[in-house]
Every structure is written in C-alpha cells, then in structure tokens.
C-alpha cells in the first residue's frame, strides 16, 4: 500500500508543477551554449530571453533588470555585497537597514558583515510579525545606502508594508531591496508598485526547479559582479547558462501569473479551514502571525501548542505522512527556537512548541480533513509526555 503523503511544507520548497516538468522535457534539445553563435546556441539564447521576459512580466519589471542566479540566497547575498562595495569605496552613505525577521540568507550575511565592521541595523516587528514603520523611519537616515525588507515572511506568513518601507528609503536617498521569495505566485508583486530597486526570488518556491532564481536590479542602480568570469548577464554573473532550469523558471513564472487569483483563493480557503478546525478540536492553541487576508500569505498557518514540543509534533505527524516544519534551526544538535517568532514577542517555550503548515497548489480540502483527524490525538499525546512546565 502506498503511504499517504500530505505535503504541507510548501514554504520550504514546492514540488515542480507537471506543466514545468513537461515543458523542460519538451525543450531538452535546447542544450546549446547560449553564448555560441551557431544555431543551437542562438536557439538556447532565445529560450533564455523568453524566460527573462516571463519573469519580468510576473513582477512588472523591465527584462533588462532580470539577472539569473542560483536562487534567492545568492540574490540576497549579492545585494548586500553590492553595498559592501559601496561602503568599501569610503562612501559616507554606507549604512544598511534591514529587519529582524529576514531569511537566514540575509540575517547570516548581515552577521558576517557586522563582524567585519560594516554598519547594519535591524528593524523590529510587532506582535503579528509586521515591521514597525515608525522604528524604520527612525533607523533610516541620510547615511543609509540600502533598506531591505522582505515582502512576506516564510515562517509567520506575515505580509510586510514594503511600499511604505520603500518610500521611507527613497525619502532619505537610499535604495530599496525586497526578498519576495515567499510572495511570488501567492500575492501580486510589482516592482513598480512597491518602488523596489532590487528584488530576490527563487523558482523552487513556486513550482519551478531548484537552484535557479533571479535578482532584479532596476536599470541604473549600483551593481557589482556576482561571479567574475565570462560575459554572461552583462558581465555581472559569469558561468554557462543552466538552460533547462531557466526555461523551467520561465514556465513557472507564466503559470504563477496566469493562476494567481485562483491560487490565492484556494490556499486561503485551505489555510482558513485548518485554522478553524484546530481552534474547534484542540484546546489552548495560539495562532502566530495575522488572520487578516490582506496581511497574511494565503497558504501559511503557524501555530503554537503550549506544553508540546514542535519537533515531537513534527515527527508524529511525519509518521502519519503529514510533512510540516518547525521554525527551529537544528544546529550542532541544539534546537534553537525560531528567531522570527521570538522577534514578534513569543516566549521561548511557545516558540519551541510551534509548527508551520504551508499549503501549495497540490493540496486539497481532503488534506485538511486528514490533518484534522490526525493532529488532535498527537497533540494530546505529546502534551501528556511533555516534561516542560509552561
Ligand atoms: C527559500 C527562501 C530563500 C532562499 O531561497 P533559495 O532559492 O533556497 O536560496 C530566501 N528567502 C526566502 C524568504 C525564502 O523563503
């Protein structure tokens, strides 16, 4: 008998869409080196330009601003490195302001740069995990070179006021970057509407292949090479193009644009049904983030179960075929609670007892029913075993 798998870790990564897989197969003859002048090379280059245009229209950007990378980690690192170069030039305007809830690809880079002596400040968030705009306003000054605020958070699902944050950055003459990796395909994202000078995204978070992403950089903003070498990507990122992955990203972008409204509706419906079911069936739970449709990524539900450990819940759910995530980083054997939840004021014990359910296009209402059948006895069992005192 096949094991039933209910995959609810779509914020971690998604399964490739069937349309993306077939499209990549159909185009497996586009293997030429896109830098070559022969026909196969030119055909590959044309495919890559098609994908560039698809990504550009998904985020309402100029195709010239789209740079292919290996994913959002590289894109986030690159933006911070560009401004490290700005600081190295001795520019007075060299401070970076970002937030306490960014993805590790930003937070860890910030940690590294701070150790090297660069000036970086983190904006705090409120109890739903939304940045405090008055605090941002107070942090950004005329020495600030870059402000970076993610569009939607991967753990809490909270949507950030990026348009307002961009306006604060611009008022002080700073550039604005947003890590839109979690928002793409779930809510409309327009670099023009936000006023974003830079944006990061990654294909595997919206049904495309892994290892391919984009850094959008508005034409005329500061740039320095991401990878030195060949002339690819206008000399900014050297290396032979990964044709197949780029085509897959292009197809995923096309699907995301076409299905955005339907996708949003479906995800919100499943997430809300799960929230309601948990509320009815399990006593004493705390929902993290916001329950307002305009402030929450539609497929994300983050829940804290007092007197229960997230990792135990995760393992028991996994045993039933339900794949979820906790915000903890399992580093060197010690489980650190989610810094994102701690930043919004959740206490350490509750952060330890939190679980993230994240829906995707291949989930159904049947999956919600299945979770609601399996979860309550698991919580009861984990709570009865718990030695923690909360
Ligand atoms: C997944 C994720 C990243 C990292 O993307 P990769 O493609 O895995 O490098 C960055 N930011 C956010 C918000 C993410 O969810």
Short mmCIF file of C-alpha atoms and ligand atoms in Angstrom, two decimals:
data_model
loop_
_atom_site.label_atom_id
_atom_site.label_comp_id
_atom_site.label_asym_id
_atom_site.label_seq_id
_atom_site.Cartn_x
_atom_site.Cartn_y
_atom_site.Cartn_z
CA UNK A 1 0.00 0.00 0.00
CA UNK A 2 1.25 3.45 -0.88
CA UNK A 3 1.98 5.69 2.05
CA UNK A 4 -0.35 8.66 2.09
CA UNK A 5 1.70 11.84 1.89
CA UNK A 6 0.20 15.17 2.78
CA UNK A 7 2.89 17.68 1.95
CA UNK A 8 2.40 20.85 3.98
CA UNK A 9 5.86 22.32 3.75
CA UNK A 10 5.42 24.38 0.61
CA UNK A 11 7.17 27.39 2.15
CA UNK A 12 10.23 25.13 2.44
CA UNK A 13 10.07 24.08 -1.18
CA UNK A 14 7.45 23.02 -3.69
CA UNK A 15 7.13 20.07 -5.97
CA UNK A 16 7.64 21.08 -9.61
CA UNK A 17 4.40 21.69 -11.50
CA UNK A 18 3.56 18.99 -14.06
CA UNK A 19 3.47 21.73 -16.71
CA UNK A 20 7.01 22.79 -15.76
CA UNK A 21 8.34 19.23 -15.94
CA UNK A 22 6.78 18.60 -19.37
CA UNK A 23 7.97 21.93 -20.68
CA UNK A 24 11.55 21.20 -19.59
CA UNK A 25 11.36 17.76 -21.27
CA UNK A 26 9.87 19.17 -24.46
CA UNK A 27 12.76 21.58 -24.69
CA UNK A 28 15.60 19.22 -23.89
CA UNK A 29 17.01 19.87 -27.37
CA UNK A 30 17.85 23.41 -26.26
CA UNK A 31 21.18 22.28 -24.88
CA UNK A 32 23.40 24.67 -26.85
CA UNK A 33 25.72 27.05 -25.05
CA UNK A 34 23.75 30.27 -25.22
CA UNK A 35 26.97 32.22 -25.76
CA UNK A 36 27.73 30.34 -29.01
CA UNK A 37 26.95 31.88 -32.37
CA UNK A 38 25.76 28.68 -34.05
CA UNK A 39 22.10 27.81 -34.43
CA UNK A 40 21.84 25.68 -31.28
CA UNK A 41 23.48 28.44 -29.30
CA UNK A 42 21.13 31.07 -30.70
CA UNK A 43 18.11 28.86 -30.00
CA UNK A 44 19.19 28.41 -26.39
CA UNK A 45 19.71 32.16 -26.07
CA UNK A 46 16.22 32.79 -27.46
CA UNK A 47 14.75 30.39 -24.87
CA UNK A 48 16.58 32.20 -22.09
CA UNK A 49 15.31 35.57 -23.29
CA UNK A 50 11.76 34.17 -23.38
CA UNK A 51 12.14 33.11 -19.74
CA UNK A 52 13.59 36.52 -18.83
CA UNK A 53 10.51 38.17 -20.29
CA UNK A 54 8.17 35.83 -18.41
CA UNK A 55 9.83 36.63 -15.08
CA UNK A 56 9.83 40.33 -15.93
CA UNK A 57 6.10 40.37 -16.60
CA UNK A 58 5.42 38.38 -13.43
CA UNK A 59 6.98 41.12 -11.30
CA UNK A 60 6.06 44.04 -13.59
CA UNK A 61 9.72 44.80 -14.36
CA UNK A 62 11.93 45.65 -17.33
CA UNK A 63 13.52 42.46 -18.78
CA UNK A 64 16.93 44.24 -18.71
CA UNK A 65 16.72 44.25 -14.91
CA UNK A 66 16.43 40.45 -14.60
CA UNK A 67 19.67 38.64 -13.64
CA UNK A 68 19.57 34.86 -13.30
CA UNK A 69 21.15 33.48 -10.12
CA UNK A 70 21.20 30.13 -8.33
CA UNK A 71 18.33 31.20 -6.07
CA UNK A 72 17.25 33.74 -3.52
CA UNK A 73 20.15 33.03 -1.14
CA UNK A 74 22.58 34.14 -3.84
CA UNK A 75 20.38 37.10 -4.77
CA UNK A 76 20.18 38.32 -1.15
CA UNK A 77 23.93 37.82 -0.63
CA UNK A 78 24.62 39.70 -3.84
CA UNK A 79 22.60 42.77 -2.88
CA UNK A 80 24.39 43.02 0.47
CA UNK A 81 27.74 42.56 -1.26
CA UNK A 82 26.99 45.33 -3.75
CA UNK A 83 26.52 47.68 -0.81
CA UNK A 84 29.58 46.32 0.91
CA UNK A 85 31.46 47.51 -2.18
CA UNK A 86 29.73 50.88 -1.83
CA UNK A 87 30.92 51.09 1.79
CA UNK A 88 34.43 49.97 0.79
CA UNK A 89 34.67 52.94 -1.56
CA UNK A 90 34.51 55.11 1.53
CA UNK A 91 31.05 56.43 0.74
CA UNK A 92 29.52 58.31 3.68
CA UNK A 93 26.24 56.73 2.66
CA UNK A 94 27.15 53.19 3.64
CA UNK A 95 24.70 52.02 6.31
CA UNK A 96 22.34 49.13 5.66
CA UNK A 97 19.00 48.82 7.42
CA UNK A 98 17.10 45.53 7.30
CA UNK A 99 14.76 43.64 9.66
CA UNK A 100 14.87 41.09 12.48
CA UNK A 101 12.76 38.62 10.54
CA UNK A 102 14.63 38.28 7.25
CA UNK A 103 15.51 34.86 5.86
CA UNK A 104 18.83 33.38 7.10
CA UNK A 105 20.33 34.20 3.67
CA UNK A 106 20.08 37.84 4.73
CA UNK A 107 20.44 37.53 8.53
CA UNK A 108 23.59 35.39 8.37
CA UNK A 109 25.16 37.66 5.74
CA UNK A 110 24.40 40.63 7.99
CA UNK A 111 26.05 38.84 10.92
CA UNK A 112 29.14 38.22 8.83
CA UNK A 113 29.32 41.80 7.55
CA UNK A 114 28.83 43.23 11.04
CA UNK A 115 31.76 41.17 12.28
CA UNK A 116 33.81 42.75 9.51
CA UNK A 117 32.83 46.16 10.83
CA UNK A 118 30.02 47.21 8.50
CA UNK A 119 27.15 49.22 9.93
CA UNK A 120 23.88 47.31 9.74
CA UNK A 121 20.74 47.84 11.81
CA UNK A 122 17.70 45.61 12.18
CA UNK A 123 14.18 46.96 12.35
CA UNK A 124 11.94 45.28 14.99
CA UNK A 125 8.45 43.87 14.38
CA UNK A 126 5.12 43.98 16.23
CA UNK A 127 3.14 41.07 17.71
CA UNK A 128 1.91 39.82 14.31
CA UNK A 129 5.45 39.99 12.93
CA UNK A 130 5.00 43.12 10.86
CA UNK A 131 7.80 45.68 10.84
CA UNK A 132 7.22 48.81 12.88
CA UNK A 133 7.28 51.62 10.34
CA UNK A 134 7.97 54.30 12.95
CA UNK A 135 11.06 52.35 14.06
CA UNK A 136 12.14 52.01 10.44
CA UNK A 137 11.66 55.71 9.96
CA UNK A 138 13.87 56.33 13.00
CA UNK A 139 16.61 53.96 11.78
CA UNK A 140 16.91 55.23 8.20
CA UNK A 141 18.96 58.39 7.86
CA UNK A 142 21.00 60.22 5.25
CA UNK A 143 23.93 57.83 5.78
CA UNK A 144 21.77 54.86 4.81
CA UNK A 145 22.65 53.29 1.47
CA UNK A 146 20.22 50.37 1.42
CA UNK A 147 16.99 49.33 3.11
CA UNK A 148 15.99 45.67 2.75
CA UNK A 149 12.58 44.36 3.85
CA UNK A 150 11.11 41.04 2.79
CA UNK A 151 7.68 41.04 1.09
CA UNK A 152 6.19 38.15 3.07
CA UNK A 153 7.70 36.11 5.88
CA UNK A 154 8.41 32.41 5.37
CA UNK A 155 7.55 31.39 8.95
CA UNK A 156 4.71 33.59 10.13
CA UNK A 157 3.34 34.34 6.66
CA UNK A 158 3.04 38.00 7.60
CA UNK A 159 2.99 40.40 4.65
CA UNK A 160 5.20 43.43 5.15
CA UNK A 161 4.40 47.06 4.30
CA UNK A 162 7.06 47.13 1.58
CA UNK A 163 5.61 50.03 -0.35
CA UNK A 164 5.74 52.25 2.75
CA UNK A 165 9.23 50.94 3.60
CA UNK A 166 10.44 51.75 0.07
CA UNK A 167 9.04 55.27 0.39
CA UNK A 168 10.96 55.76 3.67
CA UNK A 169 14.17 54.53 1.99
CA UNK A 170 13.72 56.81 -1.01
CA UNK A 171 12.86 59.82 1.11
CA UNK A 172 16.38 59.55 2.55
CA UNK A 173 18.02 58.80 -0.81
CA UNK A 174 18.63 55.11 -0.02
CA UNK A 175 17.93 52.17 -2.34
CA UNK A 176 15.28 49.57 -1.52
CA UNK A 177 15.54 45.78 -1.79
CA UNK A 178 12.82 43.23 -1.09
CA UNK A 179 13.15 39.47 -0.75
CA UNK A 180 9.89 38.49 -2.44
CA UNK A 181 10.64 34.75 -2.49
CA UNK A 182 7.58 33.77 -0.42
CA UNK A 183 5.19 36.22 -2.04
CA UNK A 184 5.68 35.22 -5.67
CA UNK A 185 2.72 33.24 -7.02
CA UNK A 186 0.68 33.93 -3.87
CA UNK A 187 0.04 37.68 -3.91
CA UNK A 188 0.57 40.26 -6.67
CA UNK A 189 4.15 41.56 -6.71
CA UNK A 190 5.03 44.60 -8.80
CA UNK A 191 8.43 46.24 -8.51
CA UNK A 192 6.87 49.41 -9.91
CA UNK A 193 4.05 49.49 -7.40
CA UNK A 194 6.38 48.69 -4.46
CA UNK A 195 9.08 51.03 -5.70
CA UNK A 196 11.69 48.27 -5.40
CA UNK A 197 15.19 48.91 -6.75
CA UNK A 198 16.17 45.27 -6.15
CA UNK A 199 14.13 42.11 -5.65
CA UNK A 200 15.03 38.47 -4.96
CA UNK A 201 13.03 35.41 -5.97
CA UNK A 202 13.56 31.67 -6.31
CA UNK A 203 11.89 29.23 -8.72
CA UNK A 204 11.54 26.28 -6.34
CA UNK A 205 9.19 28.23 -4.07
CA UNK A 206 6.61 28.49 -6.86
CA UNK A 207 6.69 25.09 -8.59
CA UNK A 208 9.83 25.65 -10.64
CA UNK A 209 13.16 23.80 -10.41
CA UNK A 210 15.65 24.17 -7.57
CA UNK A 211 18.92 26.01 -7.99
CA UNK A 212 17.59 28.83 -10.15
CA UNK A 213 16.39 32.28 -9.15
CA UNK A 214 16.60 35.92 -10.01
CA UNK A 215 17.99 39.15 -8.74
CA UNK A 216 16.07 42.04 -10.22
CA UNK A 217 18.07 45.25 -10.28
CA UNK A 218 16.42 48.32 -11.69
CA UNK A 219 18.48 49.66 -14.59
CA UNK A 220 20.92 52.34 -13.29
CA UNK A 221 21.12 51.18 -9.63
CA UNK A 222 24.55 50.17 -8.24
CA UNK A 223 25.75 46.71 -9.29
CA UNK A 224 28.98 44.77 -8.96
CA UNK A 225 29.78 41.37 -10.44
CA UNK A 226 28.16 38.44 -8.56
CA UNK A 227 30.54 35.94 -10.14
CA UNK A 228 33.64 37.04 -12.07
CA UNK A 229 34.47 35.32 -15.33
CA UNK A 230 32.57 35.28 -18.60
CA UNK A 231 30.39 37.98 -20.06
CA UNK A 232 27.05 36.35 -19.20
CA UNK A 233 24.37 38.57 -17.66
CA UNK A 234 26.14 41.71 -18.90
CA UNK A 235 29.33 40.64 -17.18
CA UNK A 236 27.62 40.50 -13.78
CA UNK A 237 27.28 36.77 -13.33
CA UNK A 238 29.70 34.56 -15.19
CA UNK A 239 29.06 30.92 -15.97
CA UNK A 240 27.39 28.93 -18.72
CA UNK A 241 23.63 29.27 -18.53
CA UNK A 242 21.59 26.47 -17.00
CA UNK A 243 19.20 26.46 -19.96
CA UNK A 244 16.81 23.82 -18.65
CA UNK A 245 16.43 25.37 -15.23
CA UNK A 246 15.92 28.83 -16.71
CA UNK A 247 13.21 27.51 -19.03
CA UNK A 248 11.57 25.82 -16.04
CA UNK A 249 11.66 29.10 -14.14
CA UNK A 250 10.10 30.87 -17.14
CA UNK A 251 7.28 28.33 -17.29
CA UNK A 252 6.72 28.56 -13.52
CA UNK A 253 6.54 32.36 -13.85
CA UNK A 254 3.97 32.07 -16.64
CA UNK A 255 1.84 29.69 -14.53
CA UNK A 256 2.15 31.90 -11.46
CA UNK A 257 0.93 34.91 -13.40
CA UNK A 258 -1.98 33.06 -15.02
CA UNK A 259 -3.15 31.31 -11.83
CA UNK A 260 -2.52 33.99 -9.22
CA UNK A 261 -6.11 34.74 -8.20
CA UNK A 262 -7.30 31.14 -8.27
CA UNK A 263 -4.21 30.04 -6.35
CA UNK A 264 -4.72 32.70 -3.69
CA UNK A 265 -8.37 31.78 -3.23
CA UNK A 266 -7.62 28.06 -2.91
CA UNK A 267 -4.70 28.49 -0.49
CA UNK A 268 -6.63 30.88 1.74
CA UNK A 269 -9.60 28.52 1.84
CA UNK A 270 -7.48 25.52 2.94
CA UNK A 271 -5.48 27.52 5.47
CA UNK A 272 -8.59 29.03 6.98
CA UNK A 273 -10.35 25.66 7.19
CA UNK A 274 -7.35 24.22 9.01
CA UNK A 275 -7.23 27.15 11.42
CA UNK A 276 -10.92 26.84 12.20
CA UNK A 277 -10.67 23.06 12.64
CA UNK A 278 -7.70 23.34 15.01
CA UNK A 279 -9.49 26.00 17.01
CA UNK A 280 -12.55 23.74 17.38
CA UNK A 281 -10.75 20.49 18.11
CA UNK A 282 -7.66 21.38 20.14
CA UNK A 283 -7.78 23.31 23.41
CA UNK A 284 -5.28 26.02 24.26
CA UNK A 285 -3.57 26.94 21.00
CA UNK A 286 -2.01 30.18 19.85
CA UNK A 287 -2.02 31.24 16.23
CA UNK A 288 1.02 33.24 15.20
CA UNK A 289 1.01 35.97 12.58
CA UNK A 290 -2.15 37.61 11.30
CA UNK A 291 -5.57 36.21 10.43
CA UNK A 292 -6.32 39.13 8.14
CA UNK A 293 -6.31 38.07 4.49
CA UNK A 294 -4.56 41.27 3.45
CA UNK A 295 -1.75 40.78 5.99
CA UNK A 296 -1.08 37.06 5.60
CA UNK A 297 0.36 34.94 2.81
CA UNK A 298 -2.62 32.79 1.89
CA UNK A 299 -1.10 29.31 2.41
CA UNK A 300 0.72 29.80 5.71
CA UNK A 301 -0.57 28.81 9.15
CA UNK A 302 1.81 28.99 12.09
CA UNK A 303 0.51 27.57 15.37
CA UNK A 304 1.97 27.30 18.87
CA UNK A 305 0.86 24.41 21.05
CA UNK A 306 1.69 25.19 24.69
CA UNK A 307 3.15 22.24 26.67
CA UNK A 308 4.20 20.46 23.48
CA UNK A 309 7.44 20.44 21.56
CA UNK A 310 7.36 21.30 17.88
CA UNK A 311 9.89 18.64 16.93
CA UNK A 312 7.86 15.87 18.59
CA UNK A 313 4.72 17.02 16.82
CA UNK A 314 6.62 17.11 13.54
CA UNK A 315 7.87 13.55 13.96
CA UNK A 316 4.48 12.14 14.95
CA UNK A 317 2.84 13.90 12.01
CA UNK A 318 5.56 12.60 9.71
CA UNK A 319 4.74 9.09 10.90
CA UNK A 320 1.20 9.69 9.56
CA UNK A 321 2.58 11.04 6.28
CA UNK A 322 1.97 14.68 7.12
CA UNK A 323 5.02 16.80 6.34
CA UNK A 324 5.29 20.09 8.22
CA UNK A 325 8.03 22.30 9.58
CA UNK A 326 9.04 23.98 12.82
CA UNK A 327 10.90 27.25 12.78
CA UNK A 328 13.79 25.76 14.66
CA UNK A 329 17.23 25.56 13.24
CA UNK A 330 18.82 22.28 14.25
CA UNK A 331 22.40 23.44 14.56
CA UNK A 332 25.05 21.35 16.30
CA UNK A 333 22.37 19.25 17.94
CA UNK A 334 20.87 22.09 19.95
CA UNK A 335 17.43 23.24 18.89
CA UNK A 336 17.21 27.00 18.72
CA UNK A 337 13.65 28.32 18.67
CA UNK A 338 12.59 30.41 15.69
CA UNK A 339 14.12 33.89 15.82
CA UNK A 340 11.22 35.12 13.70
CA UNK A 341 8.63 34.14 16.33
CA UNK A 342 10.83 35.41 19.18
CA UNK A 343 11.11 38.76 17.37
CA UNK A 344 7.33 39.13 17.47
CA UNK A 345 7.40 38.67 21.24
CA UNK A 346 6.52 35.00 21.58
CA UNK A 347 8.20 33.46 24.62
CA UNK A 348 10.83 30.78 24.17
CA UNK A 349 8.66 27.86 25.33
CA UNK A 350 5.86 28.77 22.96
CA UNK A 351 8.30 29.26 20.11
CA UNK A 352 9.57 25.73 20.83
CA UNK A 353 6.03 24.43 20.52
CA UNK A 354 5.26 25.95 17.15
CA UNK A 355 4.50 24.24 13.87
CA UNK A 356 4.19 25.72 10.40
CA UNK A 357 1.67 24.32 7.95
CA UNK A 358 2.21 25.68 4.45
CA UNK A 359 -0.15 24.80 1.62
CA UNK A 360 0.52 24.62 -2.09
CA UNK A 361 -1.25 24.04 -5.38
CA UNK A 362 -1.25 20.25 -4.98
CA UNK A 363 -3.06 20.25 -1.65
CA UNK A 364 -6.79 19.66 -1.36
CA UNK A 365 -9.51 20.06 1.28
CA UNK A 366 -9.13 16.30 1.83
CA UNK A 367 -5.65 17.01 3.15
CA UNK A 368 -7.12 19.46 5.66
CA UNK A 369 -9.60 16.80 6.82
CA UNK A 370 -6.80 14.28 7.17
CA UNK A 371 -4.69 16.65 9.30
CA UNK A 372 -7.69 17.48 11.47
CA UNK A 373 -8.21 13.77 12.08
CA UNK A 374 -4.57 13.02 12.96
CA UNK A 375 -3.43 16.18 14.75
CA UNK A 376 -5.62 16.30 17.91
CA UNK A 377 -4.57 12.89 19.32
CA UNK A 378 -0.94 13.70 18.52
CA UNK A 379 -1.08 16.97 20.44
CA UNK A 380 -2.73 15.19 23.35
CA UNK A 381 -0.04 12.51 23.36
CA UNK A 382 2.86 14.96 23.09
CA UNK A 383 1.38 17.12 25.82
CA UNK A 384 0.96 14.18 28.16
CA UNK A 385 4.60 13.20 27.61
CA UNK A 386 5.94 16.70 27.98
CA UNK A 387 8.22 17.38 30.90
CA UNK A 388 8.21 21.07 30.20
CA UNK A 389 6.42 23.40 32.55
CA UNK A 390 4.79 26.27 30.75
C1 LIG B 1 13.56 29.93 0.46
C2 LIG B 1 13.85 31.34 0.72
C3 LIG B 1 15.09 31.90 0.39
C4 LIG B 1 16.22 31.08 -0.16
O1 LIG B 1 15.97 30.64 -1.44
P1 LIG B 1 16.95 29.57 -2.12
O2 LIG B 1 16.50 29.52 -3.51
O3 LIG B 1 16.72 28.29 -1.41
O4 LIG B 1 18.32 30.08 -1.99
C5 LIG B 1 15.28 33.24 0.64
N1 LIG B 1 14.30 34.00 1.16
C6 LIG B 1 13.10 33.50 1.49
C7 LIG B 1 12.08 34.40 2.08
C8 LIG B 1 12.84 32.15 1.28
O5 LIG B 1 11.66 31.67 1.64
#
